[in-house]
Amino acid sequence: MSEVAQAEQFRRNAKGHLVPVDQIKDIDRLRDDLVMNVIAKVKALQEEMRKAKAEISSEVEAFLELSAREYDTAYGGKKGNVTLASFDGQFQVKRAVADHLAFDERLQVAKELIDQCIHEWTAGSRSEVQALVEHAFQTDKEGKISTARVLGLRSLNIKDEKWQQAMQAIMDSIQVTGSKSYLRFYEREGQDGPHRQIPLDVAAL
């Protein structure tokens, strides 16, 4: 039996079983038809957006290279972040490049130094710091440590020499494992209004 003929006579249920169409209630078939049709449109839209992003990224990169050659300068900073504006200032295209960070084994050295600091300090006066540290080094379901929480420890104004060594060990342990480019688009409201992001999330439209 061909796949088309099978699809006309059977439908697969949530358990993976093929159920004869004539044994499925009309309302269940209609619901299934609706969901499958909607998802087909969403998948097609997703593919179009993926192609559009690739095209826009290439066009932006080509322009930046052209501008750098013509004016002997470079847009953005070390991470390659850049904002391009239309001539009238109404529209903006922003590209942001974010690094993916991870820690190597030196993070455990930092954790040991921090534990020594907390042990040496008076518990009553530093209990809140201990809570922050324990929270920072908690792992998620995949066993990964949040880089944002660990790096947040550096914002604590603690001058202790051993603590400063721990903060340096944290910085030394950072490894860039990759990067990702993000595109965002903005439109200004009125002549002098603020720029608002043009939503591409279906839920925000």
JSON list of C-alpha atoms in Angstrom, two decimals, residues 38-179:
[
{"chain": "A", "resi": 38, "resn": "VAL", "atom": "CA", "xyz": [-1.62, 25.19, 10.29]},
{"chain": "A", "resi": 39, "resn": "ILE", "atom": "CA", "xyz": [1.71, 23.50, 11.04]},
{"chain": "A", "resi": 40, "resn": "ALA", "atom": "CA", "xyz": [2.41, 23.13, 7.31]},
{"chain": "A", "resi": 41, "resn": "LYS", "atom": "CA", "xyz": [1.98, 26.89, 6.90]},
{"chain": "A", "resi": 42, "resn": "VAL", "atom": "CA", "xyz": [4.15, 27.59, 9.95]},
{"chain": "A", "resi": 43, "resn": "LYS", "atom": "CA", "xyz": [6.90, 25.29, 8.67]},
{"chain": "A", "resi": 44, "resn": "ALA", "atom": "CA", "xyz": [6.83, 27.01, 5.29]},
{"chain": "A", "resi": 45, "resn": "LEU", "atom": "CA", "xyz": [6.98, 30.43, 6.99]},
{"chain": "A", "resi": 46, "resn": "GLN", "atom": "CA", "xyz": [9.87, 29.25, 9.16]},
{"chain": "A", "resi": 47, "resn": "GLU", "atom": "CA", "xyz": [11.81, 28.15, 6.10]},
{"chain": "A", "resi": 48, "resn": "GLU", "atom": "CA", "xyz": [11.15, 31.49, 4.39]},
{"chain": "A", "resi": 49, "resn": "MET", "atom": "CA", "xyz": [12.38, 33.34, 7.48]},
{"chain": "A", "resi": 50, "resn": "ARG", "atom": "CA", "xyz": [15.47, 31.17, 7.62]},
{"chain": "A", "resi": 51, "resn": "LYS", "atom": "CA", "xyz": [16.24, 31.99, 3.97]},
{"chain": "A", "resi": 52, "resn": "ALA", "atom": "CA", "xyz": [15.53, 35.69, 4.53]},
{"chain": "A", "resi": 53, "resn": "LYS", "atom": "CA", "xyz": [17.87, 35.79, 7.53]},
{"chain": "A", "resi": 54, "resn": "ALA", "atom": "CA", "xyz": [20.67, 34.20, 5.52]},
{"chain": "A", "resi": 55, "resn": "GLU", "atom": "CA", "xyz": [20.15, 36.66, 2.67]},
{"chain": "A", "resi": 56, "resn": "ILE", "atom": "CA", "xyz": [19.99, 39.69, 4.98]},
{"chain": "A", "resi": 57, "resn": "SER", "atom": "CA", "xyz": [23.11, 38.56, 6.85]},
{"chain": "A", "resi": 58, "resn": "SER", "atom": "CA", "xyz": [25.00, 38.25, 3.57]},
{"chain": "A", "resi": 59, "resn": "GLU", "atom": "CA", "xyz": [23.81, 41.66, 2.39]},
{"chain": "A", "resi": 60, "resn": "VAL", "atom": "CA", "xyz": [24.80, 43.33, 5.68]},
{"chain": "A", "resi": 61, "resn": "GLU", "atom": "CA", "xyz": [28.22, 41.67, 5.67]},
{"chain": "A", "resi": 62, "resn": "ALA", "atom": "CA", "xyz": [28.81, 42.69, 2.05]},
{"chain": "A", "resi": 63, "resn": "PHE", "atom": "CA", "xyz": [27.92, 46.29, 2.85]},
{"chain": "A", "resi": 64, "resn": "LEU", "atom": "CA", "xyz": [30.25, 46.37, 5.86]},
{"chain": "A", "resi": 65, "resn": "GLU", "atom": "CA", "xyz": [33.11, 45.06, 3.76]},
{"chain": "A", "resi": 66, "resn": "LEU", "atom": "CA", "xyz": [32.37, 47.65, 1.06]},
{"chain": "A", "resi": 67, "resn": "SER", "atom": "CA", "xyz": [32.24, 50.47, 3.60]},
{"chain": "A", "resi": 68, "resn": "ALA", "atom": "CA", "xyz": [35.46, 49.36, 5.26]},
{"chain": "A", "resi": 69, "resn": "ARG", "atom": "CA", "xyz": [37.27, 49.31, 1.91]},
{"chain": "A", "resi": 70, "resn": "GLU", "atom": "CA", "xyz": [35.91, 52.67, 0.79]},
{"chain": "A", "resi": 71, "resn": "TYR", "atom": "CA", "xyz": [36.49, 54.60, 4.00]},
{"chain": "A", "resi": 72, "resn": "ASP", "atom": "CA", "xyz": [39.29, 52.51, 5.52]},
{"chain": "A", "resi": 73, "resn": "THR", "atom": "CA", "xyz": [37.32, 52.05, 8.72]},
{"chain": "A", "resi": 74, "resn": "ALA", "atom": "CA", "xyz": [35.29, 49.33, 10.45]},
{"chain": "A", "resi": 75, "resn": "TYR", "atom": "CA", "xyz": [31.83, 49.16, 11.91]},
{"chain": "A", "resi": 76, "resn": "GLY", "atom": "CA", "xyz": [31.12, 47.92, 15.41]},
{"chain": "A", "resi": 77, "resn": "GLY", "atom": "CA", "xyz": [33.63, 46.78, 17.95]},
{"chain": "A", "resi": 78, "resn": "LYS", "atom": "CA", "xyz": [35.42, 43.60, 18.80]},
{"chain": "A", "resi": 79, "resn": "LYS", "atom": "CA", "xyz": [32.23, 41.53, 18.68]},
{"chain": "A", "resi": 80, "resn": "GLY", "atom": "CA", "xyz": [31.11, 42.96, 15.34]},
{"chain": "A", "resi": 81, "resn": "ASN", "atom": "CA", "xyz": [27.96, 44.68, 16.65]},
{"chain": "A", "resi": 82, "resn": "VAL", "atom": "CA", "xyz": [26.62, 47.26, 14.23]},
{"chain": "A", "resi": 83, "resn": "THR", "atom": "CA", "xyz": [23.59, 49.49, 13.62]},
{"chain": "A", "resi": 84, "resn": "LEU", "atom": "CA", "xyz": [22.68, 50.58, 10.11]},
{"chain": "A", "resi": 85, "resn": "ALA", "atom": "CA", "xyz": [20.10, 53.35, 9.67]},
{"chain": "A", "resi": 86, "resn": "SER", "atom": "CA", "xyz": [18.05, 54.48, 6.70]},
{"chain": "A", "resi": 87, "resn": "PHE", "atom": "CA", "xyz": [18.81, 57.94, 5.28]},
{"chain": "A", "resi": 88, "resn": "ASP", "atom": "CA", "xyz": [15.76, 59.46, 6.98]},
{"chain": "A", "resi": 89, "resn": "GLY", "atom": "CA", "xyz": [16.53, 57.71, 10.28]},
{"chain": "A", "resi": 90, "resn": "GLN", "atom": "CA", "xyz": [13.15, 56.00, 10.40]},
{"chain": "A", "resi": 91, "resn": "PHE", "atom": "CA", "xyz": [14.44, 52.44, 10.11]},
{"chain": "A", "resi": 92, "resn": "GLN", "atom": "CA", "xyz": [17.35, 50.58, 11.66]},
{"chain": "A", "resi": 93, "resn": "VAL", "atom": "CA", "xyz": [18.95, 47.20, 11.08]},
{"chain": "A", "resi": 94, "resn": "LYS", "atom": "CA", "xyz": [20.98, 45.94, 14.01]},
{"chain": "A", "resi": 95, "resn": "ARG", "atom": "CA", "xyz": [23.38, 43.03, 13.98]},
{"chain": "A", "resi": 96, "resn": "ALA", "atom": "CA", "xyz": [24.72, 41.67, 17.25]},
{"chain": "A", "resi": 97, "resn": "VAL", "atom": "CA", "xyz": [27.27, 38.91, 17.64]},
{"chain": "A", "resi": 98, "resn": "ALA", "atom": "CA", "xyz": [27.24, 37.08, 20.97]},
{"chain": "A", "resi": 99, "resn": "ASP", "atom": "CA", "xyz": [29.94, 34.70, 22.11]},
{"chain": "A", "resi": 100, "resn": "HIS", "atom": "CA", "xyz": [29.05, 31.36, 23.68]},
{"chain": "A", "resi": 101, "resn": "LEU", "atom": "CA", "xyz": [31.12, 30.98, 26.84]},
{"chain": "A", "resi": 102, "resn": "ALA", "atom": "CA", "xyz": [32.13, 27.98, 28.91]},
{"chain": "A", "resi": 103, "resn": "PHE", "atom": "CA", "xyz": [34.52, 27.36, 31.78]},
{"chain": "A", "resi": 104, "resn": "ASP", "atom": "CA", "xyz": [37.49, 25.02, 31.86]},
{"chain": "A", "resi": 105, "resn": "GLU", "atom": "CA", "xyz": [38.95, 23.17, 34.89]},
{"chain": "A", "resi": 106, "resn": "ARG", "atom": "CA", "xyz": [40.27, 26.40, 36.42]},
{"chain": "A", "resi": 107, "resn": "LEU", "atom": "CA", "xyz": [36.74, 27.21, 37.54]},
{"chain": "A", "resi": 108, "resn": "GLN", "atom": "CA", "xyz": [37.13, 24.53, 40.21]},
{"chain": "A", "resi": 109, "resn": "VAL", "atom": "CA", "xyz": [40.25, 26.34, 41.43]},
{"chain": "A", "resi": 110, "resn": "ALA", "atom": "CA", "xyz": [38.18, 29.51, 41.75]},
{"chain": "A", "resi": 111, "resn": "LYS", "atom": "CA", "xyz": [35.46, 27.65, 43.63]},
{"chain": "A", "resi": 112, "resn": "GLU", "atom": "CA", "xyz": [38.02, 26.26, 46.08]},
{"chain": "A", "resi": 113, "resn": "LEU", "atom": "CA", "xyz": [39.49, 29.71, 46.70]},
{"chain": "A", "resi": 114, "resn": "ILE", "atom": "CA", "xyz": [36.02, 31.14, 47.27]},
{"chain": "A", "resi": 115, "resn": "ASP", "atom": "CA", "xyz": [35.17, 28.34, 49.70]},
{"chain": "A", "resi": 116, "resn": "GLN", "atom": "CA", "xyz": [38.36, 29.13, 51.62]},
{"chain": "A", "resi": 117, "resn": "CYS", "atom": "CA", "xyz": [37.37, 32.80, 51.80]},
{"chain": "A", "resi": 118, "resn": "ILE", "atom": "CA", "xyz": [33.93, 32.00, 53.16]},
{"chain": "A", "resi": 119, "resn": "HIS", "atom": "CA", "xyz": [35.41, 29.58, 55.70]},
{"chain": "A", "resi": 120, "resn": "GLU", "atom": "CA", "xyz": [37.85, 32.21, 56.94]},
{"chain": "A", "resi": 121, "resn": "TRP", "atom": "CA", "xyz": [35.31, 35.00, 57.16]},
{"chain": "A", "resi": 122, "resn": "THR", "atom": "CA", "xyz": [32.91, 35.41, 60.04]},
{"chain": "A", "resi": 123, "resn": "ALA", "atom": "CA", "xyz": [29.78, 33.44, 59.10]},
{"chain": "A", "resi": 124, "resn": "GLY", "atom": "CA", "xyz": [27.37, 36.02, 60.49]},
{"chain": "A", "resi": 125, "resn": "SER", "atom": "CA", "xyz": [28.69, 38.92, 58.43]},
{"chain": "A", "resi": 126, "resn": "ARG", "atom": "CA", "xyz": [29.16, 37.01, 55.17]},
{"chain": "A", "resi": 127, "resn": "SER", "atom": "CA", "xyz": [26.23, 34.57, 55.08]},
{"chain": "A", "resi": 128, "resn": "GLU", "atom": "CA", "xyz": [24.61, 36.44, 52.20]},
{"chain": "A", "resi": 129, "resn": "VAL", "atom": "CA", "xyz": [27.81, 36.05, 50.17]},
{"chain": "A", "resi": 130, "resn": "GLN", "atom": "CA", "xyz": [27.81, 32.31, 50.79]},
{"chain": "A", "resi": 131, "resn": "ALA", "atom": "CA", "xyz": [24.23, 32.11, 49.50]},
{"chain": "A", "resi": 132, "resn": "LEU", "atom": "CA", "xyz": [25.22, 34.03, 46.36]},
{"chain": "A", "resi": 133, "resn": "VAL", "atom": "CA", "xyz": [28.17, 31.73, 45.74]},
{"chain": "A", "resi": 134, "resn": "GLU", "atom": "CA", "xyz": [26.13, 28.56, 46.15]},
{"chain": "A", "resi": 135, "resn": "HIS", "atom": "CA", "xyz": [23.51, 29.94, 43.76]},
{"chain": "A", "resi": 136, "resn": "ALA", "atom": "CA", "xyz": [26.15, 30.94, 41.22]},
{"chain": "A", "resi": 137, "resn": "PHE", "atom": "CA", "xyz": [27.68, 27.46, 41.07]},
{"chain": "A", "resi": 138, "resn": "GLN", "atom": "CA", "xyz": [24.40, 25.57, 40.80]},
{"chain": "A", "resi": 139, "resn": "THR", "atom": "CA", "xyz": [24.07, 23.48, 37.64]},
{"chain": "A", "resi": 140, "resn": "ASP", "atom": "CA", "xyz": [21.05, 23.21, 35.38]},
{"chain": "A", "resi": 141, "resn": "LYS", "atom": "CA", "xyz": [19.35, 20.01, 34.23]},
{"chain": "A", "resi": 142, "resn": "GLU", "atom": "CA", "xyz": [22.15, 19.42, 31.73]},
{"chain": "A", "resi": 143, "resn": "GLY", "atom": "CA", "xyz": [24.81, 19.80, 34.41]},
{"chain": "A", "resi": 144, "resn": "LYS", "atom": "CA", "xyz": [26.00, 23.17, 33.07]},
{"chain": "A", "resi": 145, "resn": "ILE", "atom": "CA", "xyz": [26.91, 26.17, 35.19]},
{"chain": "A", "resi": 146, "resn": "SER", "atom": "CA", "xyz": [25.40, 29.54, 34.30]},
{"chain": "A", "resi": 147, "resn": "THR", "atom": "CA", "xyz": [28.16, 31.81, 33.00]},
{"chain": "A", "resi": 148, "resn": "ALA", "atom": "CA", "xyz": [26.07, 34.88, 33.84]},
{"chain": "A", "resi": 149, "resn": "ARG", "atom": "CA", "xyz": [25.67, 33.89, 37.50]},
{"chain": "A", "resi": 150, "resn": "VAL", "atom": "CA", "xyz": [29.36, 33.05, 37.96]},
{"chain": "A", "resi": 151, "resn": "LEU", "atom": "CA", "xyz": [30.53, 36.23, 36.24]},
{"chain": "A", "resi": 152, "resn": "GLY", "atom": "CA", "xyz": [28.06, 38.13, 38.42]},
{"chain": "A", "resi": 153, "resn": "LEU", "atom": "CA", "xyz": [30.28, 37.35, 41.43]},
{"chain": "A", "resi": 154, "resn": "ARG", "atom": "CA", "xyz": [32.80, 39.81, 40.02]},
{"chain": "A", "resi": 155, "resn": "SER", "atom": "CA", "xyz": [30.39, 42.66, 40.74]},
{"chain": "A", "resi": 156, "resn": "LEU", "atom": "CA", "xyz": [30.74, 42.07, 44.49]},
{"chain": "A", "resi": 157, "resn": "ASN", "atom": "CA", "xyz": [32.94, 44.75, 46.03]},
{"chain": "A", "resi": 158, "resn": "ILE", "atom": "CA", "xyz": [35.23, 42.44, 48.02]},
{"chain": "A", "resi": 159, "resn": "LYS", "atom": "CA", "xyz": [38.89, 43.44, 48.34]},
{"chain": "A", "resi": 160, "resn": "ASP", "atom": "CA", "xyz": [40.14, 40.24, 50.01]},
{"chain": "A", "resi": 161, "resn": "GLU", "atom": "CA", "xyz": [43.29, 39.08, 48.19]},
{"chain": "A", "resi": 162, "resn": "LYS", "atom": "CA", "xyz": [42.21, 35.45, 48.00]},
{"chain": "A", "resi": 163, "resn": "TRP", "atom": "CA", "xyz": [38.81, 36.51, 46.67]},
{"chain": "A", "resi": 164, "resn": "GLN", "atom": "CA", "xyz": [40.53, 38.59, 44.00]},
{"chain": "A", "resi": 165, "resn": "GLN", "atom": "CA", "xyz": [42.63, 35.54, 43.06]},
{"chain": "A", "resi": 166, "resn": "ALA", "atom": "CA", "xyz": [39.41, 33.56, 42.69]},
{"chain": "A", "resi": 167, "resn": "MET", "atom": "CA", "xyz": [37.94, 36.25, 40.43]},
{"chain": "A", "resi": 168, "resn": "GLN", "atom": "CA", "xyz": [41.07, 36.13, 38.27]},
{"chain": "A", "resi": 169, "resn": "ALA", "atom": "CA", "xyz": [40.85, 32.33, 38.11]},
{"chain": "A", "resi": 170, "resn": "ILE", "atom": "CA", "xyz": [37.26, 32.68, 36.89]},
{"chain": "A", "resi": 171, "resn": "MET", "atom": "CA", "xyz": [38.33, 35.05, 34.11]},
{"chain": "A", "resi": 172, "resn": "ASP", "atom": "CA", "xyz": [41.21, 32.77, 33.14]},
{"chain": "A", "resi": 173, "resn": "SER", "atom": "CA", "xyz": [38.87, 29.78, 32.95]},
{"chain": "A", "resi": 174, "resn": "ILE", "atom": "CA", "xyz": [36.56, 31.35, 30.36]},
{"chain": "A", "resi": 175, "resn": "GLN", "atom": "CA", "xyz": [36.64, 29.69, 26.95]},
{"chain": "A", "resi": 176, "resn": "VAL", "atom": "CA", "xyz": [34.83, 30.98, 23.85]},
{"chain": "A", "resi": 177, "resn": "THR", "atom": "CA", "xyz": [33.18, 27.92, 22.34]},
{"chain": "A", "resi": 178, "resn": "GLY", "atom": "CA", "xyz": [31.40, 29.66, 19.48]},
{"chain": "A", "resi": 179, "resn": "SER", "atom": "CA", "xyz": [29.37, 32.69, 18.51]}
]
